[in-house]
Structure formats: structure tokens, C-alpha cells
XYZ file of C-alpha atoms in Angstrom:
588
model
C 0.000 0.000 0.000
C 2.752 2.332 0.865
C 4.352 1.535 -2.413
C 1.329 2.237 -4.469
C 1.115 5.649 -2.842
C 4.657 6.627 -4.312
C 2.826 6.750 -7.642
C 2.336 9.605 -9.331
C -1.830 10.326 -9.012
C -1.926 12.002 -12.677
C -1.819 8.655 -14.594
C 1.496 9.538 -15.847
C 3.692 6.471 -16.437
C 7.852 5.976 -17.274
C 9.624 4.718 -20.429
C 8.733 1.108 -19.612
C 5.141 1.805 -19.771
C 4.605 1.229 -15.891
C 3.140 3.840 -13.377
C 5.214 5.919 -12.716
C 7.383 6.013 -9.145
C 7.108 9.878 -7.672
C 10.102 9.799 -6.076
C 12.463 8.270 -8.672
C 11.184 10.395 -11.987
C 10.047 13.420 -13.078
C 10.146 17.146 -11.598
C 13.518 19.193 -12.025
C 16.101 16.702 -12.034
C 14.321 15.279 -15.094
C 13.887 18.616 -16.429
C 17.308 18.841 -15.909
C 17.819 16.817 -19.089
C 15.518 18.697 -21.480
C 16.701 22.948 -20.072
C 19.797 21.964 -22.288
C 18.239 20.788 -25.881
C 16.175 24.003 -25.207
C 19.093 26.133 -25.067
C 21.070 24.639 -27.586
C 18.362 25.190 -30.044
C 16.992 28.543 -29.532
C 21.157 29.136 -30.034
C 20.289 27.583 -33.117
C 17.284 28.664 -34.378
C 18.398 32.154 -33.431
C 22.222 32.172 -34.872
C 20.611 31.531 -38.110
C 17.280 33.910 -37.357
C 19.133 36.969 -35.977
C 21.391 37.211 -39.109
C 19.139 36.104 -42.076
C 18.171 39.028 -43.310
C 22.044 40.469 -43.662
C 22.935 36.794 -45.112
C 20.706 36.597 -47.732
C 21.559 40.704 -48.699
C 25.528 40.630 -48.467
C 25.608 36.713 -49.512
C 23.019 35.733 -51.516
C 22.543 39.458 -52.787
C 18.860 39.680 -52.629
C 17.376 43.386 -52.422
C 15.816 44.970 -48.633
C 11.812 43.687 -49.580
C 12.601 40.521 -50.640
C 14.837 39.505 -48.040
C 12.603 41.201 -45.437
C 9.433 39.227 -46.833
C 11.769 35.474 -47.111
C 13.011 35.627 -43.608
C 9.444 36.216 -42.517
C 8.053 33.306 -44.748
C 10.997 30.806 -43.165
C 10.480 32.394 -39.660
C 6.396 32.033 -39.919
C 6.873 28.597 -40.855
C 9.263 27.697 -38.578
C 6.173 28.505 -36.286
C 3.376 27.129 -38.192
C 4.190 23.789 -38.684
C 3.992 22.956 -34.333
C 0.300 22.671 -35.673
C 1.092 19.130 -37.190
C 3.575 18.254 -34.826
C 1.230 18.526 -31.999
C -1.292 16.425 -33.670
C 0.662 13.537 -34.672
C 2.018 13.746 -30.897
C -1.776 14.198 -29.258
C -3.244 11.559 -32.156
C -0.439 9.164 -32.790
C 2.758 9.005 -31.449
C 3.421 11.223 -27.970
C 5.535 13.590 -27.692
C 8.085 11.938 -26.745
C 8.699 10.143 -29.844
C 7.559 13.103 -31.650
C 10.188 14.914 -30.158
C 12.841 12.348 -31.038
C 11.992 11.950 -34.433
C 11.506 15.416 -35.444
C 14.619 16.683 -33.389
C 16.663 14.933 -35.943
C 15.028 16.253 -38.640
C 16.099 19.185 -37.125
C 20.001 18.148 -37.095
C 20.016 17.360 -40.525
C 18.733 20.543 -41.470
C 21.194 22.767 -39.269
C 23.995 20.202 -40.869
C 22.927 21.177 -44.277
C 22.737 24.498 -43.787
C 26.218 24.612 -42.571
C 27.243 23.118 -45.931
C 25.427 25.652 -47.699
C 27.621 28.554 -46.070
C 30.625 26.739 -46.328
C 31.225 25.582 -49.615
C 32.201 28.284 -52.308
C 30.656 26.036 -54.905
C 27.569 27.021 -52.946
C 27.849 30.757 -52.564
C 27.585 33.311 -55.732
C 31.438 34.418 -56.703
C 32.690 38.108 -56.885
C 35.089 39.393 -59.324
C 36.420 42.815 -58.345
C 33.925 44.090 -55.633
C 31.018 42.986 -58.756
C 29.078 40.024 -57.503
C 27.178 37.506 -59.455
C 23.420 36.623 -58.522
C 22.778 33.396 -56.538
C 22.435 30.474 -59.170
C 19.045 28.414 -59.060
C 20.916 25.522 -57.869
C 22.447 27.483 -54.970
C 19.210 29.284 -53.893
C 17.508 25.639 -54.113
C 20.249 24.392 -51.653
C 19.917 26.612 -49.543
C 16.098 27.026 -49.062
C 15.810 23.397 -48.964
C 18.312 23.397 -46.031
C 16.579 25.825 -43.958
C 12.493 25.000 -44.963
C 14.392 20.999 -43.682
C 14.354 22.955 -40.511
C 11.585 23.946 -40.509
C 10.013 20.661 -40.295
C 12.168 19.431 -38.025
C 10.842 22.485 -35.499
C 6.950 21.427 -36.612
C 7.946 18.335 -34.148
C 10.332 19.886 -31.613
C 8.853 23.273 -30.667
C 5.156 21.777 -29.418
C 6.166 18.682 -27.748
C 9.479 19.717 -25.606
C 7.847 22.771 -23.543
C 4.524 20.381 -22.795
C 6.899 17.445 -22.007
C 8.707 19.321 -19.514
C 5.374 20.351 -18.092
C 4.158 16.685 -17.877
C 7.569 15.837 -15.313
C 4.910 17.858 -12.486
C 1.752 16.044 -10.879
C -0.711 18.553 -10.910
C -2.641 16.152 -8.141
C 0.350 16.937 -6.252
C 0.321 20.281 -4.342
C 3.835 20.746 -4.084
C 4.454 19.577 -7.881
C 1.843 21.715 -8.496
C 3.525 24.598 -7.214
C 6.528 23.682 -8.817
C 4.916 23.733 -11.869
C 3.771 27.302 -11.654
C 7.834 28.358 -12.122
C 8.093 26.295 -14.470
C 7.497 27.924 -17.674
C 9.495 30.767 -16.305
C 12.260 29.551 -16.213
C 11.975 27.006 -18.892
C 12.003 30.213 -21.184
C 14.893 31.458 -19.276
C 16.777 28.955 -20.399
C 15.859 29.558 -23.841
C 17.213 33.165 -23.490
C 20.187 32.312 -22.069
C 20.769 30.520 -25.697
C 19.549 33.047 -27.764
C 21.510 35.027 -25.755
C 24.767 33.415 -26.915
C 23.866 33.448 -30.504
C 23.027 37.304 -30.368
C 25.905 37.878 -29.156
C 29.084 35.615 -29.955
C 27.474 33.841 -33.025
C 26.685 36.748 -34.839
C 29.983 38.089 -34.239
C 31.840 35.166 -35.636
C 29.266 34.807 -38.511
C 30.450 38.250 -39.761
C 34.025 37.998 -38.827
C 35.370 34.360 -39.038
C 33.206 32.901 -41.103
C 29.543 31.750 -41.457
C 30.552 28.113 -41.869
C 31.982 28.597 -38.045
C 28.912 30.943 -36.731
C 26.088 27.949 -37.901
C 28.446 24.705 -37.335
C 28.943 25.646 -33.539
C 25.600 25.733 -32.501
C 25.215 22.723 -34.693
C 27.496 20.475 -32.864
C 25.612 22.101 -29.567
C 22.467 20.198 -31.057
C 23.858 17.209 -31.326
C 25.455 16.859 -28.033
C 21.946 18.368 -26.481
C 20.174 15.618 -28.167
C 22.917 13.116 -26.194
C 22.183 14.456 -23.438
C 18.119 13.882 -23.177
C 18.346 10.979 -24.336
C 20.398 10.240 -21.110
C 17.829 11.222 -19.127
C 15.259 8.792 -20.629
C 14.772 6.324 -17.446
C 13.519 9.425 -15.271
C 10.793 11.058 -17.423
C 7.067 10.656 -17.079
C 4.903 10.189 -19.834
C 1.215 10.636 -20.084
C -1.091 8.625 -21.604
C -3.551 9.450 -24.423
C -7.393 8.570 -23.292
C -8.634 9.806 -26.557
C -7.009 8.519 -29.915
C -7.997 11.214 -32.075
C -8.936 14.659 -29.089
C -9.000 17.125 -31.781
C -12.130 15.724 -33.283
C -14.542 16.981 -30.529
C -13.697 20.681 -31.972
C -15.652 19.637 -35.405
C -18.187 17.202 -33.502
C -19.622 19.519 -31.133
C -20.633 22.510 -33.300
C -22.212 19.965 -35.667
C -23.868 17.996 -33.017
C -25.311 21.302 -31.555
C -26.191 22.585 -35.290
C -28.318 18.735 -35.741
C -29.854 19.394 -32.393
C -30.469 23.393 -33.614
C -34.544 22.857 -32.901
C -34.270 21.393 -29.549
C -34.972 23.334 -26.342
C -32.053 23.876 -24.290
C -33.102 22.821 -20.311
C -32.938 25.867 -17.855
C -30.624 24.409 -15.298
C -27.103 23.088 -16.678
C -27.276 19.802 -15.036
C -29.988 18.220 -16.864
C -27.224 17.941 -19.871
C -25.711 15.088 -21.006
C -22.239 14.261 -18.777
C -20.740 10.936 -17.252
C -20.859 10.215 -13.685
C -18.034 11.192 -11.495
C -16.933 8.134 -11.056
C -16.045 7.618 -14.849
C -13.485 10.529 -14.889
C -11.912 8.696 -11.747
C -11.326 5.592 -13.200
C -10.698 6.842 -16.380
C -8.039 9.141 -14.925
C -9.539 12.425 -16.755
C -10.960 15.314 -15.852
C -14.473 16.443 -15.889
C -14.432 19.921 -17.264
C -17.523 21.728 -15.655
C -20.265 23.847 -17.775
C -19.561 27.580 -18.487
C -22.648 30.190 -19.714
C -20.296 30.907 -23.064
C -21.343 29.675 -26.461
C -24.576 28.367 -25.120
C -25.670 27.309 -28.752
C -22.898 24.593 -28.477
C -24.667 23.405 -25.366
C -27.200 21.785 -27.720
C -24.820 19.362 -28.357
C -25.379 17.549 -24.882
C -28.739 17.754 -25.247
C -29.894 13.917 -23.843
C -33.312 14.143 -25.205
C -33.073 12.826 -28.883
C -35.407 11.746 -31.631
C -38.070 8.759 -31.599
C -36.049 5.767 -32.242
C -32.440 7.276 -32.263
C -29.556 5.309 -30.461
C -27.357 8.260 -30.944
C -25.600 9.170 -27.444
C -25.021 12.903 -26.387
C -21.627 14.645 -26.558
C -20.904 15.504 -22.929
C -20.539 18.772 -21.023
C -16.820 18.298 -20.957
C -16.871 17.657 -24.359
C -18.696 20.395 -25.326
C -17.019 22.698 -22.484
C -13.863 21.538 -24.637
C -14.412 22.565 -27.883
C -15.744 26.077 -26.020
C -12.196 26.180 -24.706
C -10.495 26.009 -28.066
C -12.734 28.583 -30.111
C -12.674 31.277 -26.626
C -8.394 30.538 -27.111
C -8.905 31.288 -30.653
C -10.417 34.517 -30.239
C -7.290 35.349 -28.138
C -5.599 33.987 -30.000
C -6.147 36.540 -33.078
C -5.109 39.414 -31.164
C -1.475 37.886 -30.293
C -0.749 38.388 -34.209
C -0.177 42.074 -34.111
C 2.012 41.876 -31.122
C 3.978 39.394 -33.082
C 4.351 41.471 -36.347
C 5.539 43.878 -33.692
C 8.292 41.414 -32.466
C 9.141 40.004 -36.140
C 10.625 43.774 -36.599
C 13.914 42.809 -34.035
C 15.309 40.217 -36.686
C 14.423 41.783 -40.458
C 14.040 45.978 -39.911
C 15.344 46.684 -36.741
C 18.702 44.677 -38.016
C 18.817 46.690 -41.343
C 18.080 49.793 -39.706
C 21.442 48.983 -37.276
C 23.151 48.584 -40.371
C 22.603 52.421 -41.030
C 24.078 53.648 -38.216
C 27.633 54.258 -36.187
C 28.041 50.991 -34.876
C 31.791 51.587 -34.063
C 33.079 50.878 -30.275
C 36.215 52.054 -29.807
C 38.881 52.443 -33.153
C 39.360 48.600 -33.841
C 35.800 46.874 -33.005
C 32.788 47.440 -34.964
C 29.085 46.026 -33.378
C 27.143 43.865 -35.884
C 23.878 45.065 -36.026
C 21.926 41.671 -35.474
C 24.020 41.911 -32.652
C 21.815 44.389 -30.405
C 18.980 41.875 -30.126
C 21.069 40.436 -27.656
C 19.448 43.630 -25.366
C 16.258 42.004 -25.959
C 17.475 38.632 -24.724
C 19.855 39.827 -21.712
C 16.592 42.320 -20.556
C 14.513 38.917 -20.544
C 17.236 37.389 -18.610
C 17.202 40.024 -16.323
C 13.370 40.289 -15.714
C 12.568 36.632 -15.126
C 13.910 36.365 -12.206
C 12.519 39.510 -10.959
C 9.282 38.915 -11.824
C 8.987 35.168 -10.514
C 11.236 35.715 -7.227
C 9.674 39.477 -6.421
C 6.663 40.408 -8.704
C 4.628 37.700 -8.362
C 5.245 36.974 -4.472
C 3.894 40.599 -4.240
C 1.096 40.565 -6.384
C -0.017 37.175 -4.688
C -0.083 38.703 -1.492
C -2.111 41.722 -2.702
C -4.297 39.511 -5.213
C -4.546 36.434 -3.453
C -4.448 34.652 -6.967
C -1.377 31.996 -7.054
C 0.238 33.542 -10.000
C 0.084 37.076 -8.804
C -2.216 38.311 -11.755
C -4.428 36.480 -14.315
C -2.933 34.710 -17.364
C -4.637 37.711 -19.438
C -3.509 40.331 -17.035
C -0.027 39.328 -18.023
C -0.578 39.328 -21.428
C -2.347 42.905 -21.137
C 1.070 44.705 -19.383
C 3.288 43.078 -21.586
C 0.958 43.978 -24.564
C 0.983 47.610 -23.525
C 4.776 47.540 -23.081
C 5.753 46.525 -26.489
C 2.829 49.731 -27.844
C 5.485 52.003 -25.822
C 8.431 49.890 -27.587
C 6.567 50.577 -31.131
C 6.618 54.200 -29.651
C 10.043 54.376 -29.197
C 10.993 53.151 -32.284
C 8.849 55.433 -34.276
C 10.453 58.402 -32.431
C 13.967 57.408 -32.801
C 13.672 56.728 -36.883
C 12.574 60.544 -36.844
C 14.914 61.252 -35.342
C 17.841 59.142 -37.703
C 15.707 60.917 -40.511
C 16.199 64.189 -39.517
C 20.275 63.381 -38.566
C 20.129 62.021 -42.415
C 18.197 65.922 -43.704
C 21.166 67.507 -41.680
C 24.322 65.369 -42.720
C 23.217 65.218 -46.624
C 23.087 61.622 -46.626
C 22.135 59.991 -49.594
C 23.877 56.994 -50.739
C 22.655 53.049 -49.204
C 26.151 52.485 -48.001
C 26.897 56.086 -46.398
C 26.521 55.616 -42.477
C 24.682 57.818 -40.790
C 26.117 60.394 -38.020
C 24.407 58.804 -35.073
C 24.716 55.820 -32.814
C 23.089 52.171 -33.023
C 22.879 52.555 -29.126
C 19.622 55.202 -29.759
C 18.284 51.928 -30.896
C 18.741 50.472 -27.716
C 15.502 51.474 -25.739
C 13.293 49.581 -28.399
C 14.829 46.104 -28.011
C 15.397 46.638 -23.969
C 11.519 46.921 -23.911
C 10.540 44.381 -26.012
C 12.519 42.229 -23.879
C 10.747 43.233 -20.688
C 7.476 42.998 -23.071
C 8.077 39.257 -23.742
C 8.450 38.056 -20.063
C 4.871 39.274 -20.017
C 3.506 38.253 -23.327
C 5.576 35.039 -24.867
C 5.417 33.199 -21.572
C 2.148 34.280 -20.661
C 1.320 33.171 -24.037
C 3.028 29.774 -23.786
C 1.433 29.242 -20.444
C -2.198 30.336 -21.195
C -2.347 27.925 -23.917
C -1.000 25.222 -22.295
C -3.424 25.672 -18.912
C -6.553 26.471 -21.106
C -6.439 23.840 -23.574
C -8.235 20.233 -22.995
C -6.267 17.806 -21.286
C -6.105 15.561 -24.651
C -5.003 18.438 -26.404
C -2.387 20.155 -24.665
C 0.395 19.641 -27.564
C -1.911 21.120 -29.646
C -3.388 23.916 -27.637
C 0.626 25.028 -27.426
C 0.758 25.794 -30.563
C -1.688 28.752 -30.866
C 1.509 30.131 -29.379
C 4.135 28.956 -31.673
C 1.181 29.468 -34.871
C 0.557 33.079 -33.633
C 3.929 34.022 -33.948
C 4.665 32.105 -37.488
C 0.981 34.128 -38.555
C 2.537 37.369 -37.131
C 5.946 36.869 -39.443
C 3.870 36.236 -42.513
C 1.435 38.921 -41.574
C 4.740 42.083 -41.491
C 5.969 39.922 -44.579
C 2.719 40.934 -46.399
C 2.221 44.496 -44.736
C 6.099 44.913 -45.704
C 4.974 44.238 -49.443
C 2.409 45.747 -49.565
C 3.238 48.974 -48.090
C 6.301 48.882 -50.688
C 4.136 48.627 -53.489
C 1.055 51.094 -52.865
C 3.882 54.023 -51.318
C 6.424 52.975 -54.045
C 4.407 53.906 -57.168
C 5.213 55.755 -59.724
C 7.895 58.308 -58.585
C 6.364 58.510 -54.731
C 9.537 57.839 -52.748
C 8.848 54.130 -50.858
C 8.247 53.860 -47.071
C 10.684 50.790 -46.931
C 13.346 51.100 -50.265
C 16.698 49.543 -50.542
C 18.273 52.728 -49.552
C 16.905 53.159 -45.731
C 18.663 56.583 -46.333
C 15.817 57.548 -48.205
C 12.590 56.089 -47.568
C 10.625 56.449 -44.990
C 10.587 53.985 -42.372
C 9.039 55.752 -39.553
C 5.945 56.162 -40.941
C 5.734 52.310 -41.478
C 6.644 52.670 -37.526
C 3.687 54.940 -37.173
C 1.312 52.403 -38.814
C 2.084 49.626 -36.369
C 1.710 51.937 -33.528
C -1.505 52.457 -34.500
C -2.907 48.693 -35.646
C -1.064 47.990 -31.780
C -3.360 50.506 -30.369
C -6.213 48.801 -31.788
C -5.402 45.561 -30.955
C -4.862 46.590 -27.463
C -8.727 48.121 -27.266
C -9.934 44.994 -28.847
C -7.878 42.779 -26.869
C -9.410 44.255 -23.366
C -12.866 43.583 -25.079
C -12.222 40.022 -25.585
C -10.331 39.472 -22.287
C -13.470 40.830 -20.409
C -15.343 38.124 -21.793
C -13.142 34.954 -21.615
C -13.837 32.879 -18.917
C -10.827 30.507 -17.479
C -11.091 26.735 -18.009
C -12.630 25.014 -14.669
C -12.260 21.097 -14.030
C -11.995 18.825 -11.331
C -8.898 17.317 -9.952
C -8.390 15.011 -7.699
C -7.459 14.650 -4.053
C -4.842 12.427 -2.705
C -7.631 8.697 -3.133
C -9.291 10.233 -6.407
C -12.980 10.743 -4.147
C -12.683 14.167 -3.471
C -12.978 16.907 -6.597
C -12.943 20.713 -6.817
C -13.201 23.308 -8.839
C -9.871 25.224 -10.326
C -10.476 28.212 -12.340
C -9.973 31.107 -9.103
C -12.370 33.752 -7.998
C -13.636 36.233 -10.366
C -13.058 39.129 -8.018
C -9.625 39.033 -8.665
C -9.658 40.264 -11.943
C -11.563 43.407 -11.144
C -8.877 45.871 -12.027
C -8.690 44.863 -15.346
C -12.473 44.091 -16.067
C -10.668 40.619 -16.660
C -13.551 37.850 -15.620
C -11.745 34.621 -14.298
């Protein structure tokens, strides 16, 4: 008996199939083993990311809108494809093994793009300072290398954030409460490596070579991969109840369209829903009714027509699917705040490329190089806000995050507006230096320092430990529990919609201010366009968002379910008490 209550109480079980032992798997020290892949990769991801744009316009020699609009297309796909990743891992195959599969996918990807850089034989030539265009074959290479990635990420980026998550019993107070750090510092982590690549990749990209800068963090992948696969014998895995979870989200709403005609009853409980007993044995969790989207309600209507067998969809069921289109409404107003944040790798770099970037007589900043700000002000507020802020706020609050999941999101929304401020002030600013200096030519450098450009990226940092882990952790506590992997990637898809959104505004823009002899807001020559009103216009589409995004907050309500306690008997209800979003008008 005593050896049965070591178990962990969320169903979870280890490598070998068997329930998992408490004490002998999971929590940090398995964690342990995954904090490393995750900050190998973002070194990865973001030695290639943070440099792109100057890559494919000193290298490949492709002109300002074009390689603005491909480094968006490769970025927003890099964070679209999670989609299918998390449903072969919630339908199929885990996420474990979704994980391991796709992470060397991955590999092979970073290994060919590090041939790509390398060879000569797969770089255009120059004769005399006159360079030729990038050959079909080498542009094929090249894309094919980095789109390989891209796949390889549709696997990784969904499953390795939830994994981690699923080493904590939520039936477990003190897991529980270990769990509510988590995400911080899981993301921490992935700062520290994007930290690395901002700052020392970059710099060897542009100065000893780009085979170096991408084979580095290459090799890092590899022995990452090593070293979670070391720690296989201590993780938890759970196990899919539901073979195919994503299938309630096109069953209820045509379930409650059959049973349009029918009268809904007045009190909740006469609709359709298992005993409690069922989500005990079954080891899931009974998801109770919410007064949103009552037409979907219909769907666990029990009475049915004369004769029919057909069984109601239950309230959980239902309550599900009401989960995934209230996250999808929140969804669509994260994608401005992610155009916003697509700006720190495509026209914040190539505005840095403008300006005095000299530091002393001998060493010269490269301008991808500054995002580093972004990552060491992340690095920097994590810690403050889970050691200080949200002791503080859960004192005032009483709420055991210190503020709402959409509170979060809210100040770190309103942050990056006064980021998109910044910015819009400085480039008037660098245009006016450029009216008094006379300069006209793309490769003339303009009389002013890339450190006026610091105040944008230090913000958007802060911004992010608000927004991207709020993000990462709303969707991941909202979604159904047979849908986790893929409720995780509304983050990762908002972000990959965000990049293709500024690549189409970026186009767009170029070709309705660029005709006829009207004088582009984004041109080849930054020296002569007129960036800061293309500043201006996202200030004001954030603004909007922002109004709209209070609307829709006020009306979300917060996922509530049973859990159990200690034996299983005992439920109650998570989802906190609405008083505590009062300040905001944010409804728990």
C-alpha cells in the first residue's frame, strides 16, 4: 500500500510503460535533461534567425523587400508547422517520440545548412567588388536546407515545452507549485541561448566565417540531443485517453447545429455528462459547464429523436471545444504583437546597419548583434518577476500567480505599444540626422549611434516576459487535457501568422507608397525612404489591438475542471475567484 502511494496520481507512467514512481522520476532533475536541448536550439534557431536578413543581402545578394518578406516566410513557418507536430504527438505518437523523431530532422537541417555557407561552390562568386546573382541551384540548396528545418521544429517546438510540463503532478500540491515556475524559467533557459547566438554567433558569422557561426551551434544540437536521451529512465509520460482529441472541436458545433430545434433545459445539469466516477477511473478530468457559447450546449442535449440510439456529446466535451474557439479569439489578437516582435530580426537589423556601430577604433558592433538587449533584458526580468513580482502581487491579489494569465498578457501587450513608440520616435529622429548630414547613398553611415536603438529592443525584452510566456502558459493551462500539444501551438502558430502577416504588410506597403515616382516607405536605400511612418502604422494597428484585446479578455472565462485529491474521491473546482480580476475588467 505504501508503495502504491509513491505513484504519481496524474496517470502519468515511465519509459517502460509502468506507473510511474514519484520519487524516482520526473520534476527538475528530469527537467534537468531537457533545459539543455532548449538552449542549444533557440542558439540555433536564433544564430541563423538573428542574421538572415544580412545573409541573404551581403551573400546571396537579394534586395531589402525581398529579403525582409523570405526571412518572414521561413520564420512564420518555422512557427506554423507545431500545428502538425502537436497532432501527430496528441493523435499518434506522444511527444516523446515526436520529439525524437523530429529533433533529428532538425540536425540534418542545421547540418545542411552549414554546408550551404561553407562551400564556395555554394555561394555566388565576386570578381572585383562585382558580384554575381545566386544560381538556381544554390538558392535551391539553400532554401531546402533551412524550410528541412523547418520541419524538423513542426515536431520539436510543441512537444518539448509540454513534455517538460508533464515531469509535475498537478494532483500533487507541491508539484503543483513547482509547476507554476516552471514555464518561467523554462524560457529562461531559452534566453540564455539566444543570448549566446546574439551575441558571440553573430559576431563570428560576420568575422570568421559563417561556416563557423552555424556549425557551432550545430554540434551544440547534437550533443543536447545526447544528453536527453540520457535522461530517458527518469521522465514521465502521459497517456492518451482519446485517440484522435481534436475531433470533438468539429463534432460539437455539428452535433449542436443537428440538435439546432431542440430546447435547451434551464438548469445546466440536466445535460448530457458521465458520472463522477467515470473521470476517476478513467483518470480524466471532468471539465464543468460555463454560460459561453450556449448554442454549443445543444450538443449535450440527452433528449433525442423517436427511435435514435445516438448518445449525447458531454458537457466536458462540449465545455472543450468552447475552450479552443474562446483561445482562438485570443488567440487573433497575439498576431499584431507578433508582427511587432518580427521587426527585431528583419528591420530593426537593417536599420542597425545604417548607423555608427563603431566601439572604440578597432571593433565594430554587428547590427543583429543588439537583439542580444532584448534577450539579456529577458534574462534580467525573469527572475525579478517570478522571485519578487509575483510573491507581491499574490499577497495583494490572493491569486497563485500574482495576476491572471490575461492580465499578463495585457502589461506586456501595452509595453511593447510604448516599444513601437520608441521606435517610431527614434527613426525621426535618424531621418532628420540624415536631412542635416546630406546623406544619400545606401552604403553612407549615418552620423548617429546604433545605441539610440537600444531602448526599443530593452523593452521588447521586458514585453516578452509578459507576453511570450504568458502566451506559452495560457495555452498550455486552457487547452483540454487531450489536447495540450496542440493547444501550445496557438503560441508557436501566432507568432509564425505574425511573421507572414509584417511579410505581407512589408509588401504591400512597398508597393502602394512605391508607385510611380512617390519615394517608398521601406526602399533599398533606408537613407531615403521612410521607415518611420511604417513605424507609425504599427503603432496604431497595436493601439487597436490593445482596445480589442481588453474587449475580448473581459469576456473569456478561465477553463474550470476537477482534480483530484490524494484517493481520487474528493474533486474541486480550479479556475480562481472572479473578483480578482476586477482591475482589469478581466472575468476569471
Amino acid at each position: 500500500m505504501e508503495a502504491k502511494a509513491d505513484y504519481t496520481q496524474d496517470g502519468t507512467v515511465d519509459f517502460r510503460g509502468q506507473p510511474a514512481v514519484s520519487s524516482k522520476t520526473g520534476k527538475w532533475k528530469a527537467c534537468a535533461f531537457l533545459v539543455g536541448y532548449e538552449a542549444f536550439e533557440r542558439m540555433a534557431f536564433y544564430g541563423v534567425a538573428s542574421n538572415l536578413v544580412n545573409y541573404l543581402t551581403t551573400q546571396l545578394h537579394e534586395d531589402t523587400v525581398s529579403s525582409v518578406r523570405n526571412v518572414n516566410n521561413w520564420s512564420g513557418s518555422v512557427w506554423i508547422t507545431p500545428i502538425l507536430g502537436a497532432y501527430v504527438a496528441d493523435s499518434y505518437l506522444g511527444r516523446f517520440w515526436t520529439f525524437t523523431l523530429s529533433s533529428l530532422v532538425y540536425v540534418l537541417g542545421m547540418t545542411l545548412l552549414t554546408v550551404a555557407v561553407s562551400l564556395k561552390s555554394l555561394r555566388p562568386t565576386c570578381t572585383n567588388g562585382i558580384c554575381n546573382k545566386a544560381s538556381t541551384s544554390q538558392i535551391a540548396f539553400f532554401y531546402t536546407a533551412l524550410y528541412t528545418m523547418a520541419i524538423g521544429a513542426g515536431g520539436t517546438k510543441p512537444n518539448i515545452s509540454t513534455f517538460g510540463a508533464d515531469q509535475f503532478d498537478d494532483f500533487n500540491p507541491n508539484e503543483k507549485e513547482l509547476k507554476a515556475s516552471f514555464f518561467n524559467w523554462w524560457m529562461f533557459t531559452s534566453f540564455l541561448g539566444a543570448l549566446i547566438a546574439t551575441l558571440g554567433l553573430v559576431y563570428i558569422q560576420e568575422n570568421l566565417g559563417w561556416g563557423l557561426g552555424y556549425g557551432i551551434p550545430t554540434a551544440g544540437l547534437l550533443l543536447s540531443l545526447v544528453i536527453f536521451y540520457i535522461g530517458t529512465p527518469i521522465y514521465r509520460h502521459k497517456v492518451s485517453t482519446t485517440k484522435t482529441p481534436a475531433r470533438d472541436i468539429i463534432r460539437v458545433p455539428i452535433a449542436a447545429f443537428r440538435n439546432r430545434k431542440l430546447q435547451l433545459p434551464i438548469n445546466p445539469s440536466d445535460l448530457y455528462e458521465h458520472n463522477l466516477q467515470h473521470y476517476v477511473n478513467s483518470g480524466k478530468r471532468q471539465v464543468y459547464h460555463t454560460p459561453t457559447l450556449r448554442f454549443l450546449d445543444k450538443a449535450a442535449i440527452k433528449e433525442v429523436s423517436a427511435g435514435s440510439t445516438r448518445v449525447p456529446l458531454t458537457v466536458s466535451q462540449v465545455e472543450g471545444a468552447k475552450l479552443i474557439f474562446g483561445m482562438a479569439l485570443v488567440w487573433l489578437v497575439t498576431l499584431i504583437p507578433s508582427t511587432i516582435w518580427a521587426q527585431i530580426n528583419t528591420l530593426f537589423v537593417k536599420q542597425g546597419t545604417t548607423l555608427d556601430r563603431n566601439l572604440g577604433p578597432h571593433f565594430k558592433i554587428p547590427s543583429a548583434s543588439l537583439g542580444s538587449f532584448v534577450t539579456l533584458s529577458m534574462l534580467l526580468s525573469v527572475p525579478m518577476y517570478d522571485r519578487f513580482f509575483v510573491p507581491f502581487m499574490r499577497q495583494k491579489t490572493g491569486h497563485p500567480r500574482g495576476i491572471t494569465l490575461l492580465q499578463r498578457l495585457g502589461i506586456g501587450f501595452s509595453i511593447q505599444i510604448i516599444a513601437i513608440a520608441i521606435a517610431y520616435v527614434v527613426e525621426v529622429r535618424r531621418m532628420h540626422v540624415i536631412g542635416a548630414n546630406h546623406v544619400a547613398s545606401p552604403k553612407d553611415i549615418v552620423p548617429m549611434s546604433i545605441f539610440w536603438l537600444l531602448p526599443q529592443y530593452v523593452l521588447i525584452g521586458i514585453a516578452d516576459v509578459f507576453n511570450a510566456i504568458g502566451l506559452l502558459e495560457f495555452f498550455y493551462d486552457q487547452s483540454p487535457e487531450d489536447m495540450q500539444s496542440l493547444g501550445t501551438t496557438f503560441f508557436t502558430s501566432g507568432i509564425g501568422v505574425g511573421n507572414f502577416l509584417n511579410s505581407f504588410l512589408v509588401t504591400m506597403v512597398d508597393k502602394i507608397t512605391g508607385r510611380g515616382d512617390k519615394k517608398s516607405w521601406i526602399g533599398d536605400n533606408l537613407n531615403d525612404c521612410h521607415l518611420d511612418y511604417y513605424y507609425g502604422f504599427l503603432l496604431v494597428m497595436s493601439s487597436v489591438n490593445m482596445v480589442v484585446f481588453l474587449w475580448v479578455s473581459s469576456r473569456y472565462i478561465y477553463k474550470r475542471e476537477s482534480i483530484r485529491v490524494k484517493e481520487g474521491l474528493c474533486v474541486q473546482m480550479e479556475g480562481g475567484n472572479p473578483t480578482l480580476d476586477a482591475s482589469l475588467g478581466l472575468q476569471v
